[in-house]
Amino acid sequence: MASTEIKQHIPIFISSTYEDLIPYREEVQRNLIRLEQIIKGMEYFGSNPQDSLTVCLSQVRESKLFIGIIGMRYGSIDDESGLSFSQMEYNEAIKNKIPTLIYIMSEEHLIPVKFVDIGEKAEKLAEFKKNLKKQHTVSFFTSPDDLGKKIVKDVMDALSRLEKISIDTTKMLPDNSEDYEDTIRKFLLRPVKYQGIEIELEMKVVSGLSGNSLKNDIVKTLGLELGDTLSVDVYILGKDGEILIDHQISIYADKENADWLENVLPGNIIRAQIRTAFCAIKELSKWDEGRILRNTSYLGLIIKKGLEIRAS
């Protein structure tokens, strides 16, 4: 098999108001996932006995990079301090000397009036922005796409300046490793620990293509392109060409890799450079006495480069 590579996963906190900036947060998350980083933000907190502000601040302290996105709303205000949650998150990052990137929505950007604060909150927001401009070289954005592109460049630059983060050597495989089979088994058992591994695999396709029917939340959380992602189910093959594990797994591809995957048929043997991936999304489940919102886990393989398609 080909070489295997492990990426560094850096916890990055995304701070912003929420309802007014949903499409902006989604674009930032999509780009950070494509950079294979760990996202910390309000969407990922889940249920917790602590109050939301306490959870937010603890997540900030656990991060290695802080991204502040400032729109036209100041946000929810803490009764005790009189500051917004976003400003308190920022203050916590500065207090803990966490590298910080700040993005402010351009004043010329048109947004719904309901997402623009007035009165006292507008004054607090203006003061907060004034302070941010004094303390940082801020970037201004005009759309979700514009913000996403700026963040990709800035995060890559920021990560290159961070101290080297230790990598779990149990996840590393040497070139032409014979241990990839064991690694795949470990990934299926503990996907969080073994996600992000890049490895060349041979697989047998056992389903037709899925595309527009894929769950949007899964596609987005895996960092793939909505409306341009394909998936098929496969069995992973061992060195002897036999099925390695009697467990089907989904592989995903978008853009040019989806163009390649579009050519596969059930029964084909394919070879590709893939990355192991894991995500958890909130899903509404129905049961006899009502409905409940719970986290559902998904794991899969993301195609980094298609190499070969052949008949079995």
C-alpha positions as YAML, in Angstrom:
chain: A
units: angstrom
residues:
- id: 1
  name: MET
  ca: [0.00, 0.00, 0.00]
- id: 2
  name: ALA
  ca: [1.06, 3.62, -0.42]
- id: 3
  name: SER
  ca: [2.33, 5.89, 2.29]
- id: 4
  name: THR
  ca: [0.21, 7.03, 5.19]
- id: 5
  name: GLU
  ca: [0.20, 10.54, 6.61]
- id: 6
  name: ILE
  ca: [-1.16, 11.98, 9.86]
- id: 7
  name: LYS
  ca: [-2.41, 15.55, 10.00]
- id: 8
  name: GLN
  ca: [-2.15, 17.74, 13.06]
- id: 9
  name: HIS
  ca: [-5.58, 18.51, 14.48]
- id: 10
  name: ILE
  ca: [-5.69, 21.95, 16.13]
- id: 11
  name: PRO
  ca: [-8.71, 22.89, 18.29]
- id: 12
  name: ILE
  ca: [-10.07, 26.19, 16.96]
- id: 13
  name: PHE
  ca: [-12.83, 28.15, 18.72]
- id: 14
  name: ILE
  ca: [-15.32, 30.06, 16.56]
- id: 15
  name: SER
  ca: [-16.90, 32.98, 18.41]
- id: 16
  name: SER
  ca: [-19.82, 35.01, 17.07]
- id: 17
  name: THR
  ca: [-23.46, 35.79, 17.57]
- id: 18
  name: TYR
  ca: [-25.52, 32.97, 16.13]
- id: 19
  name: GLU
  ca: [-28.82, 33.51, 14.32]
- id: 20
  name: ASP
  ca: [-27.59, 36.43, 12.22]
- id: 21
  name: LEU
  ca: [-24.37, 34.68, 11.21]
- id: 22
  name: ILE
  ca: [-25.48, 31.08, 10.56]
- id: 23
  name: PRO
  ca: [-24.38, 30.98, 6.87]
- id: 24
  name: TYR
  ca: [-21.07, 32.61, 7.79]
- id: 25
  name: ARG
  ca: [-20.37, 30.11, 10.58]
- id: 26
  name: GLU
  ca: [-21.27, 27.22, 8.29]
- id: 27
  name: GLU
  ca: [-18.83, 28.44, 5.61]
- id: 28
  name: VAL
  ca: [-16.06, 28.89, 8.19]
- id: 29
  name: GLN
  ca: [-16.69, 25.42, 9.63]
- id: 30
  name: ARG
  ca: [-16.71, 23.85, 6.16]
- id: 31
  name: ASN
  ca: [-13.34, 25.40, 5.35]
- id: 32
  name: LEU
  ca: [-11.79, 24.47, 8.69]
- id: 33
  name: ILE
  ca: [-12.96, 20.88, 8.28]
- id: 34
  name: ARG
  ca: [-11.35, 20.78, 4.84]
- id: 35
  name: LEU
  ca: [-8.15, 21.93, 6.57]
- id: 36
  name: GLU
  ca: [-8.73, 18.97, 8.92]
- id: 37
  name: GLN
  ca: [-8.87, 21.02, 12.11]
- id: 38
  name: ILE
  ca: [-10.98, 20.49, 15.23]
- id: 39
  name: ILE
  ca: [-13.84, 22.97, 15.61]
- id: 40
  name: LYS
  ca: [-15.06, 24.23, 18.94]
- id: 41
  name: GLY
  ca: [-18.25, 26.26, 18.88]
- id: 42
  name: MET
  ca: [-21.80, 26.42, 20.18]
- id: 43
  name: GLU
  ca: [-23.09, 23.90, 17.62]
- id: 44
  name: TYR
  ca: [-20.92, 21.17, 19.18]
- id: 45
  name: PHE
  ca: [-21.53, 21.63, 22.90]
- id: 46
  name: GLY
  ca: [-24.48, 19.23, 23.29]
- id: 47
  name: SER
  ca: [-26.23, 18.80, 26.65]
- id: 48
  name: ASN
  ca: [-24.25, 19.92, 29.70]
- id: 49
  name: PRO
  ca: [-25.17, 20.48, 33.36]
- id: 50
  name: GLN
  ca: [-23.17, 23.73, 33.35]
- id: 51
  name: ASP
  ca: [-24.61, 27.01, 32.07]
- id: 52
  name: SER
  ca: [-23.82, 27.91, 28.46]
- id: 53
  name: LEU
  ca: [-21.39, 30.73, 29.29]
- id: 54
  name: THR
  ca: [-19.32, 28.49, 31.57]
- id: 55
  name: VAL
  ca: [-19.15, 25.86, 28.84]
- id: 56
  name: CYS
  ca: [-18.17, 28.46, 26.22]
- id: 57
  name: LEU
  ca: [-15.34, 29.86, 28.31]
- id: 58
  name: SER
  ca: [-13.98, 26.42, 29.16]
- id: 59
  name: GLN
  ca: [-13.98, 25.54, 25.44]
- id: 60
  name: VAL
  ca: [-12.10, 28.75, 24.68]
- id: 61
  name: ARG
  ca: [-9.39, 27.81, 27.20]
- id: 62
  name: GLU
  ca: [-8.98, 24.39, 25.56]
- id: 63
  name: SER
  ca: [-8.42, 25.93, 22.12]
- id: 64
  name: LYS
  ca: [-5.14, 26.69, 20.35]
- id: 65
  name: LEU
  ca: [-6.59, 29.35, 18.06]
- id: 66
  name: PHE
  ca: [-9.50, 31.78, 18.49]
- id: 67
  name: ILE
  ca: [-11.56, 33.16, 15.60]
- id: 68
  name: GLY
  ca: [-13.85, 36.10, 16.36]
- id: 69
  name: ILE
  ca: [-16.53, 36.94, 13.80]
- id: 70
  name: ILE
  ca: [-18.31, 40.25, 14.42]
- id: 71
  name: GLY
  ca: [-21.51, 41.17, 12.62]
- id: 72
  name: MET
  ca: [-24.04, 43.90, 13.34]
- id: 73
  name: ARG
  ca: [-25.33, 42.45, 16.63]
- id: 74
  name: TYR
  ca: [-23.70, 42.63, 20.04]
- id: 75
  name: GLY
  ca: [-25.39, 39.45, 21.23]
- id: 76
  name: SER
  ca: [-26.65, 38.01, 24.51]
- id: 77
  name: ILE
  ca: [-25.44, 39.97, 27.54]
- id: 78
  name: ASP
  ca: [-24.18, 38.47, 30.78]
- id: 79
  name: ASP
  ca: [-26.14, 40.00, 33.68]
- id: 80
  name: GLU
  ca: [-23.14, 40.13, 36.01]
- id: 81
  name: SER
  ca: [-20.52, 41.71, 33.75]
- id: 82
  name: GLY
  ca: [-22.75, 43.61, 31.32]
- id: 83
  name: LEU
  ca: [-20.70, 42.20, 28.44]
- id: 84
  name: SER
  ca: [-21.90, 40.05, 25.58]
- id: 85
  name: PHE
  ca: [-20.99, 36.38, 25.47]
- id: 86
  name: SER
  ca: [-18.88, 37.06, 22.37]
- id: 87
  name: GLN
  ca: [-16.89, 39.77, 24.12]
- id: 88
  name: MET
  ca: [-16.39, 37.57, 27.18]
- id: 89
  name: GLU
  ca: [-15.17, 34.73, 24.95]
- id: 90
  name: TYR
  ca: [-12.73, 37.13, 23.33]
- id: 91
  name: ASN
  ca: [-11.53, 38.41, 26.72]
- id: 92
  name: GLU
  ca: [-10.99, 34.79, 27.84]
- id: 93
  name: ALA
  ca: [-8.87, 34.09, 24.76]
- id: 94
  name: ILE
  ca: [-6.72, 37.17, 25.39]
- id: 95
  name: LYS
  ca: [-6.41, 36.34, 29.09]
- id: 96
  name: ASN
  ca: [-5.11, 32.88, 28.20]
- id: 97
  name: LYS
  ca: [-2.82, 34.23, 25.46]
- id: 98
  name: ILE
  ca: [-4.54, 32.26, 22.72]
- id: 99
  name: PRO
  ca: [-3.64, 33.46, 19.19]
- id: 100
  name: THR
  ca: [-6.62, 35.41, 17.91]
- id: 101
  name: LEU
  ca: [-7.96, 36.25, 14.45]
- id: 102
  name: ILE
  ca: [-10.70, 38.89, 14.14]
- id: 103
  name: TYR
  ca: [-13.13, 39.37, 11.25]
- id: 104
  name: ILE
  ca: [-15.61, 42.25, 11.14]
- id: 105
  name: MET
  ca: [-18.55, 42.52, 8.73]
- id: 106
  name: SER
  ca: [-18.14, 45.41, 6.31]
- id: 107
  name: GLU
  ca: [-20.43, 48.36, 7.01]
- id: 108
  name: GLU
  ca: [-21.38, 48.27, 3.33]
- id: 109
  name: HIS
  ca: [-22.64, 44.69, 3.54]
- id: 110
  name: LEU
  ca: [-26.44, 44.59, 3.21]
- id: 111
  name: ILE
  ca: [-28.21, 42.44, 5.81]
- id: 112
  name: PRO
  ca: [-31.79, 42.26, 7.15]
- id: 113
  name: VAL
  ca: [-32.72, 45.06, 9.56]
- id: 114
  name: LYS
  ca: [-33.64, 42.50, 12.23]
- id: 115
  name: PHE
  ca: [-29.96, 41.55, 12.41]
- id: 116
  name: VAL
  ca: [-28.80, 45.09, 13.20]
- id: 117
  name: ASP
  ca: [-28.67, 46.24, 16.83]
- id: 118
  name: ILE
  ca: [-29.79, 49.71, 17.85]
- id: 119
  name: GLY
  ca: [-29.63, 51.72, 21.05]
- id: 120
  name: GLU
  ca: [-27.46, 50.59, 23.95]
- id: 121
  name: LYS
  ca: [-26.43, 47.31, 22.31]
- id: 122
  name: ALA
  ca: [-25.30, 49.19, 19.19]
- id: 123
  name: GLU
  ca: [-23.17, 51.46, 21.37]
- id: 124
  name: LYS
  ca: [-21.60, 48.49, 23.15]
- id: 125
  name: LEU
  ca: [-20.91, 46.84, 19.79]
- id: 126
  name: ALA
  ca: [-19.26, 49.98, 18.41]
- id: 127
  name: GLU
  ca: [-17.01, 50.20, 21.48]
- id: 128
  name: PHE
  ca: [-16.12, 46.51, 21.17]
- id: 129
  name: LYS
  ca: [-15.21, 46.93, 17.49]
- id: 130
  name: LYS
  ca: [-13.14, 50.03, 18.30]
- id: 131
  name: ASN
  ca: [-11.14, 48.06, 20.85]
- id: 132
  name: LEU
  ca: [-10.64, 45.13, 18.46]
- id: 133
  name: LYS
  ca: [-9.30, 47.45, 15.76]
- id: 134
  name: LYS
  ca: [-6.82, 48.90, 18.25]
- id: 135
  name: GLN
  ca: [-5.60, 45.52, 19.48]
- id: 136
  name: HIS
  ca: [-5.54, 43.54, 16.20]
- id: 137
  name: THR
  ca: [-5.07, 43.77, 12.47]
- id: 138
  name: VAL
  ca: [-8.67, 42.93, 11.61]
- id: 139
  name: SER
  ca: [-10.10, 41.73, 8.30]
- id: 140
  name: PHE
  ca: [-13.42, 42.89, 6.88]
- id: 141
  name: PHE
  ca: [-15.77, 40.51, 5.05]
- id: 142
  name: THR
  ca: [-18.65, 41.05, 2.65]
- id: 143
  name: SER
  ca: [-20.12, 37.56, 2.22]
- id: 144
  name: PRO
  ca: [-19.83, 34.02, 3.62]
- id: 145
  name: ASP
  ca: [-17.58, 33.04, 0.71]
- id: 146
  name: ASP
  ca: [-15.35, 36.08, 1.22]
- id: 147
  name: LEU
  ca: [-15.04, 35.26, 4.93]
- id: 148
  name: GLY
  ca: [-14.26, 31.61, 4.23]
- id: 149
  name: LYS
  ca: [-11.46, 32.44, 1.79]
- id: 150
  name: LYS
  ca: [-9.88, 34.95, 4.18]
- id: 151
  name: ILE
  ca: [-9.99, 32.48, 7.06]
- id: 152
  name: VAL
  ca: [-8.37, 29.64, 5.07]
- id: 153
  name: LYS
  ca: [-5.35, 31.81, 4.28]
- id: 154
  name: ASP
  ca: [-5.08, 33.30, 7.76]
- id: 155
  name: VAL
  ca: [-5.51, 29.99, 9.59]
- id: 156
  name: MET
  ca: [-2.83, 28.33, 7.48]
- id: 157
  name: ASP
  ca: [-0.47, 31.21, 8.27]
- id: 158
  name: ALA
  ca: [-1.37, 31.10, 11.96]
- id: 159
  name: LEU
  ca: [-0.86, 27.34, 12.23]
- id: 160
  name: SER
  ca: [2.59, 27.65, 10.70]
- id: 161
  name: ARG
  ca: [3.53, 30.01, 13.54]
- id: 162
  name: LEU
  ca: [2.14, 27.91, 16.36]
- id: 163
  name: GLU
  ca: [4.47, 25.69, 18.37]
- id: 164
  name: LYS
  ca: [4.58, 22.16, 17.01]
- id: 165
  name: ILE
  ca: [1.81, 20.12, 18.59]
- id: 166
  name: SER
  ca: [2.70, 16.59, 19.55]
- id: 167
  name: ILE
  ca: [1.17, 13.84, 17.40]
- id: 168
  name: ASP
  ca: [0.06, 10.52, 18.82]
- id: 169
  name: THR
  ca: [2.66, 8.17, 17.37]
- id: 170
  name: THR
  ca: [0.27, 5.22, 17.74]
- id: 171
  name: LYS
  ca: [-1.60, 6.74, 14.77]
- id: 172
  name: MET
  ca: [1.45, 6.93, 12.52]
- id: 173
  name: LEU
  ca: [2.26, 4.33, 9.90]
- id: 174
  name: PRO
  ca: [5.56, 4.15, 8.00]
- id: 175
  name: ASP
  ca: [5.71, 4.13, 4.21]
- id: 176
  name: ASN
  ca: [4.48, 0.91, 2.59]
- id: 177
  name: SER
  ca: [3.20, -0.24, 5.97]
- id: 178
  name: GLU
  ca: [1.83, -3.72, 6.38]
- id: 179
  name: ASP
  ca: [-0.14, -2.53, 9.42]
- id: 180
  name: TYR
  ca: [-2.86, -0.61, 7.57]
- id: 181
  name: GLU
  ca: [-5.31, -3.46, 8.16]
- id: 182
  name: ASP
  ca: [-4.91, -3.11, 11.92]
- id: 183
  name: THR
  ca: [-5.27, 0.66, 11.64]
- id: 184
  name: ILE
  ca: [-8.55, 0.34, 9.71]
- id: 185
  name: ARG
  ca: [-9.88, -2.04, 12.36]
- id: 186
  name: LYS
  ca: [-8.93, 0.47, 15.05]
- id: 187
  name: PHE
  ca: [-10.63, 3.28, 13.12]
- id: 188
  name: LEU
  ca: [-13.88, 1.33, 12.91]
- id: 189
  name: LEU
  ca: [-13.75, 0.75, 16.67]
- id: 190
  name: ARG
  ca: [-12.49, 4.21, 17.75]
- id: 191
  name: PRO
  ca: [-13.13, 6.67, 14.92]
- id: 192
  name: VAL
  ca: [-12.45, 9.79, 16.98]
- id: 193
  name: LYS
  ca: [-8.91, 8.67, 17.85]
- id: 194
  name: TYR
  ca: [-8.07, 7.38, 14.36]
- id: 195
  name: GLN
  ca: [-9.73, 10.02, 12.17]
- id: 196
  name: GLY
  ca: [-7.54, 12.08, 9.86]
- id: 197
  name: ILE
  ca: [-5.33, 9.21, 8.70]
- id: 198
  name: GLU
  ca: [-4.49, 9.28, 4.99]
- id: 199
  name: ILE
  ca: [-3.91, 5.90, 3.40]
- id: 200
  name: GLU
  ca: [-4.18, 4.16, 0.04]
- id: 201
  name: LEU
  ca: [-6.87, 1.46, 0.04]
- id: 202
  name: GLU
  ca: [-8.37, -1.07, -2.33]
- id: 203
  name: MET
  ca: [-12.14, -1.44, -1.98]
- id: 204
  name: LYS
  ca: [-15.05, -3.31, -3.53]
- id: 205
  name: VAL
  ca: [-18.10, -1.20, -4.41]
- id: 206
  name: VAL
  ca: [-21.35, -2.75, -3.13]
- id: 207
  name: SER
  ca: [-23.94, -0.06, -3.81]
- id: 208
  name: GLY
  ca: [-25.03, 2.47, -6.39]
- id: 209
  name: LEU
  ca: [-24.18, 6.14, -6.11]
- id: 210
  name: SER
  ca: [-25.93, 8.44, -3.64]
- id: 211
  name: GLY
  ca: [-25.87, 12.18, -4.17]
- id: 212
  name: ASN
  ca: [-28.62, 14.69, -3.55]
- id: 213
  name: SER
  ca: [-30.27, 12.32, -1.06]
- id: 214
  name: LEU
  ca: [-27.27, 12.53, 1.30]
- id: 215
  name: LYS
  ca: [-27.98, 14.28, 4.59]
- id: 216
  name: ASN
  ca: [-26.87, 17.89, 4.37]
- id: 217
  name: ASP
  ca: [-25.62, 17.94, 7.95]
- id: 218
  name: ILE
  ca: [-23.31, 14.98, 7.29]
- id: 219
  name: VAL
  ca: [-21.95, 16.51, 4.09]
- id: 220
  name: LYS
  ca: [-21.31, 19.87, 5.77]
- id: 221
  name: THR
  ca: [-19.78, 18.40, 8.91]
- id: 222
  name: LEU
  ca: [-17.39, 16.30, 6.83]
- id: 223
  name: GLY
  ca: [-16.30, 19.50, 5.08]
- id: 224
  name: LEU
  ca: [-17.67, 18.52, 1.68]
- id: 225
  name: GLU
  ca: [-19.55, 20.56, -0.92]
- id: 226
  name: LEU
  ca: [-23.34, 20.60, -0.63]
- id: 227
  name: GLY
  ca: [-24.92, 19.57, -3.92]
- id: 228
  name: ASP
  ca: [-21.63, 18.30, -5.36]
- id: 229
  name: THR
  ca: [-20.90, 15.26, -3.18]
- id: 230
  name: LEU
  ca: [-21.30, 11.60, -4.08]
- id: 231
  name: SER
  ca: [-21.14, 8.51, -1.89]
- id: 232
  name: VAL
  ca: [-21.04, 4.73, -2.33]
- id: 233
  name: ASP
  ca: [-20.77, 1.85, 0.13]
- id: 234
  name: VAL
  ca: [-17.73, -0.40, -0.05]
- id: 235
  name: TYR
  ca: [-15.96, -3.31, 1.56]
- id: 236
  name: ILE
  ca: [-12.29, -2.69, 2.32]
- id: 237
  name: LEU
  ca: [-10.03, -5.33, 0.80]
- id: 238
  name: GLY
  ca: [-6.95, -6.80, 2.43]
- id: 239
  name: LYS
  ca: [-3.55, -7.48, 0.90]
- id: 240
  name: ASP
  ca: [-4.79, -10.80, -0.43]
- id: 241
  name: GLY
  ca: [-7.73, -9.17, -2.21]
- id: 242
  name: GLU
  ca: [-10.25, -10.68, 0.18]
- id: 243
  name: ILE
  ca: [-12.75, -8.63, 2.21]
- id: 244
  name: LEU
  ca: [-10.84, -7.33, 5.22]
- id: 245
  name: ILE
  ca: [-13.78, -6.74, 7.56]
- id: 246
  name: ASP
  ca: [-17.37, -7.90, 7.12]
- id: 247
  name: HIS
  ca: [-18.56, -4.35, 7.59]
- id: 248
  name: GLN
  ca: [-19.63, -1.96, 4.85]
- id: 249
  name: ILE
  ca: [-18.45, 1.63, 5.06]
- id: 250
  name: SER
  ca: [-19.41, 4.73, 3.08]
- id: 251
  name: ILE
  ca: [-16.89, 6.63, 1.02]
- id: 252
  name: TYR
  ca: [-17.48, 10.26, 0.03]
- id: 253
  name: ALA
  ca: [-16.08, 12.53, -2.69]
- id: 254
  name: ASP
  ca: [-16.81, 16.03, -3.92]
- id: 255
  name: LYS
  ca: [-15.78, 18.23, -6.85]
- id: 256
  name: GLU
  ca: [-13.13, 16.59, -9.09]
- id: 257
  name: ASN
  ca: [-13.04, 13.51, -6.88]
- id: 258
  name: ALA
  ca: [-16.81, 13.17, -7.35]
- id: 259
  name: ASP
  ca: [-16.18, 13.29, -11.11]
- id: 260
  name: TRP
  ca: [-13.91, 10.25, -10.67]
- id: 261
  name: LEU
  ca: [-16.33, 8.42, -8.36]
- id: 262
  name: GLU
  ca: [-19.16, 9.02, -10.84]
- id: 263
  name: ASN
  ca: [-17.61, 6.32, -13.06]
- id: 264
  name: VAL
  ca: [-17.82, 3.44, -10.55]
- id: 265
  name: LEU
  ca: [-20.42, 0.68, -10.68]
- id: 266
  name: PRO
  ca: [-21.53, -1.90, -8.10]
- id: 267
  name: GLY
  ca: [-19.05, -4.76, -8.15]
- id: 268
  name: ASN
  ca: [-16.09, -2.62, -9.29]
- id: 269
  name: ILE
  ca: [-12.78, -2.75, -7.47]
- id: 270
  name: ILE
  ca: [-11.43, 0.72, -6.81]
- id: 271
  name: ARG
  ca: [-8.14, 2.01, -5.46]
- id: 272
  name: ALA
  ca: [-7.91, 5.46, -3.93]
- id: 273
  name: GLN
  ca: [-6.03, 7.68, -1.52]
- id: 274
  name: ILE
  ca: [-8.51, 8.29, 1.30]
- id: 275
  name: ARG
  ca: [-8.78, 10.06, 4.64]
- id: 276
  name: THR
  ca: [-10.58, 8.52, 7.60]
- id: 277
  name: ALA
  ca: [-13.35, 10.80, 8.84]
- id: 278
  name: PHE
  ca: [-15.83, 10.99, 11.70]
- id: 279
  name: CYS
  ca: [-18.66, 13.37, 12.51]
- id: 280
  name: ALA
  ca: [-21.51, 13.72, 14.98]
- id: 281
  name: ILE
  ca: [-24.71, 15.58, 14.13]
- id: 282
  name: LYS
  ca: [-27.89, 16.36, 16.02]
- id: 283
  name: GLU
  ca: [-30.90, 14.41, 14.76]
- id: 284
  name: LEU
  ca: [-34.53, 14.40, 15.81]
- id: 285
  name: SER
  ca: [-35.64, 10.88, 16.73]
- id: 286
  name: LYS
  ca: [-39.27, 9.84, 17.11]
- id: 287
  name: TRP
  ca: [-40.50, 7.36, 19.69]
- id: 288
  name: ASP
  ca: [-43.84, 6.32, 21.16]
- id: 289
  name: GLU
  ca: [-44.08, 9.17, 23.66]
- id: 290
  name: GLY
  ca: [-42.71, 11.97, 21.52]
- id: 291
  name: ARG
  ca: [-39.48, 13.18, 19.95]
- id: 292
  name: ILE
  ca: [-35.96, 13.72, 21.26]
- id: 293
  name: LEU
  ca: [-32.92, 15.57, 19.85]
- id: 294
  name: ARG
  ca: [-29.78, 13.49, 20.16]
- id: 295
  name: ASN
  ca: [-26.26, 13.24, 18.74]
- id: 296
  name: THR
  ca: [-25.79, 10.63, 16.03]
- id: 297
  name: SER
  ca: [-22.31, 9.50, 14.97]
- id: 298
  name: TYR
  ca: [-21.21, 8.72, 11.42]
- id: 299
  name: LEU
  ca: [-17.87, 7.55, 10.12]
- id: 300
  name: GLY
  ca: [-16.62, 7.21, 6.59]
- id: 301
  name: LEU
  ca: [-13.74, 7.55, 4.17]
- id: 302
  name: ILE
  ca: [-13.17, 10.70, 2.12]
- id: 303
  name: ILE
  ca: [-11.47, 10.33, -1.23]
- id: 304
  name: LYS
  ca: [-8.40, 12.53, -1.58]
- id: 305
  name: LYS
  ca: [-7.41, 11.08, -4.97]
- id: 306
  name: GLY
  ca: [-8.96, 8.38, -7.12]
- id: 307
  name: LEU
  ca: [-6.34, 6.02, -8.57]
- id: 308
  name: GLU
  ca: [-7.95, 3.04, -10.34]
- id: 309
  name: ILE
  ca: [-11.34, 1.56, -11.26]
- id: 310
  name: ARG
  ca: [-11.57, -1.99, -12.59]
- id: 311
  name: ALA
  ca: [-14.08, -4.79, -12.95]
- id: 312
  name: SER
  ca: [-13.99, -7.47, -10.28]
...
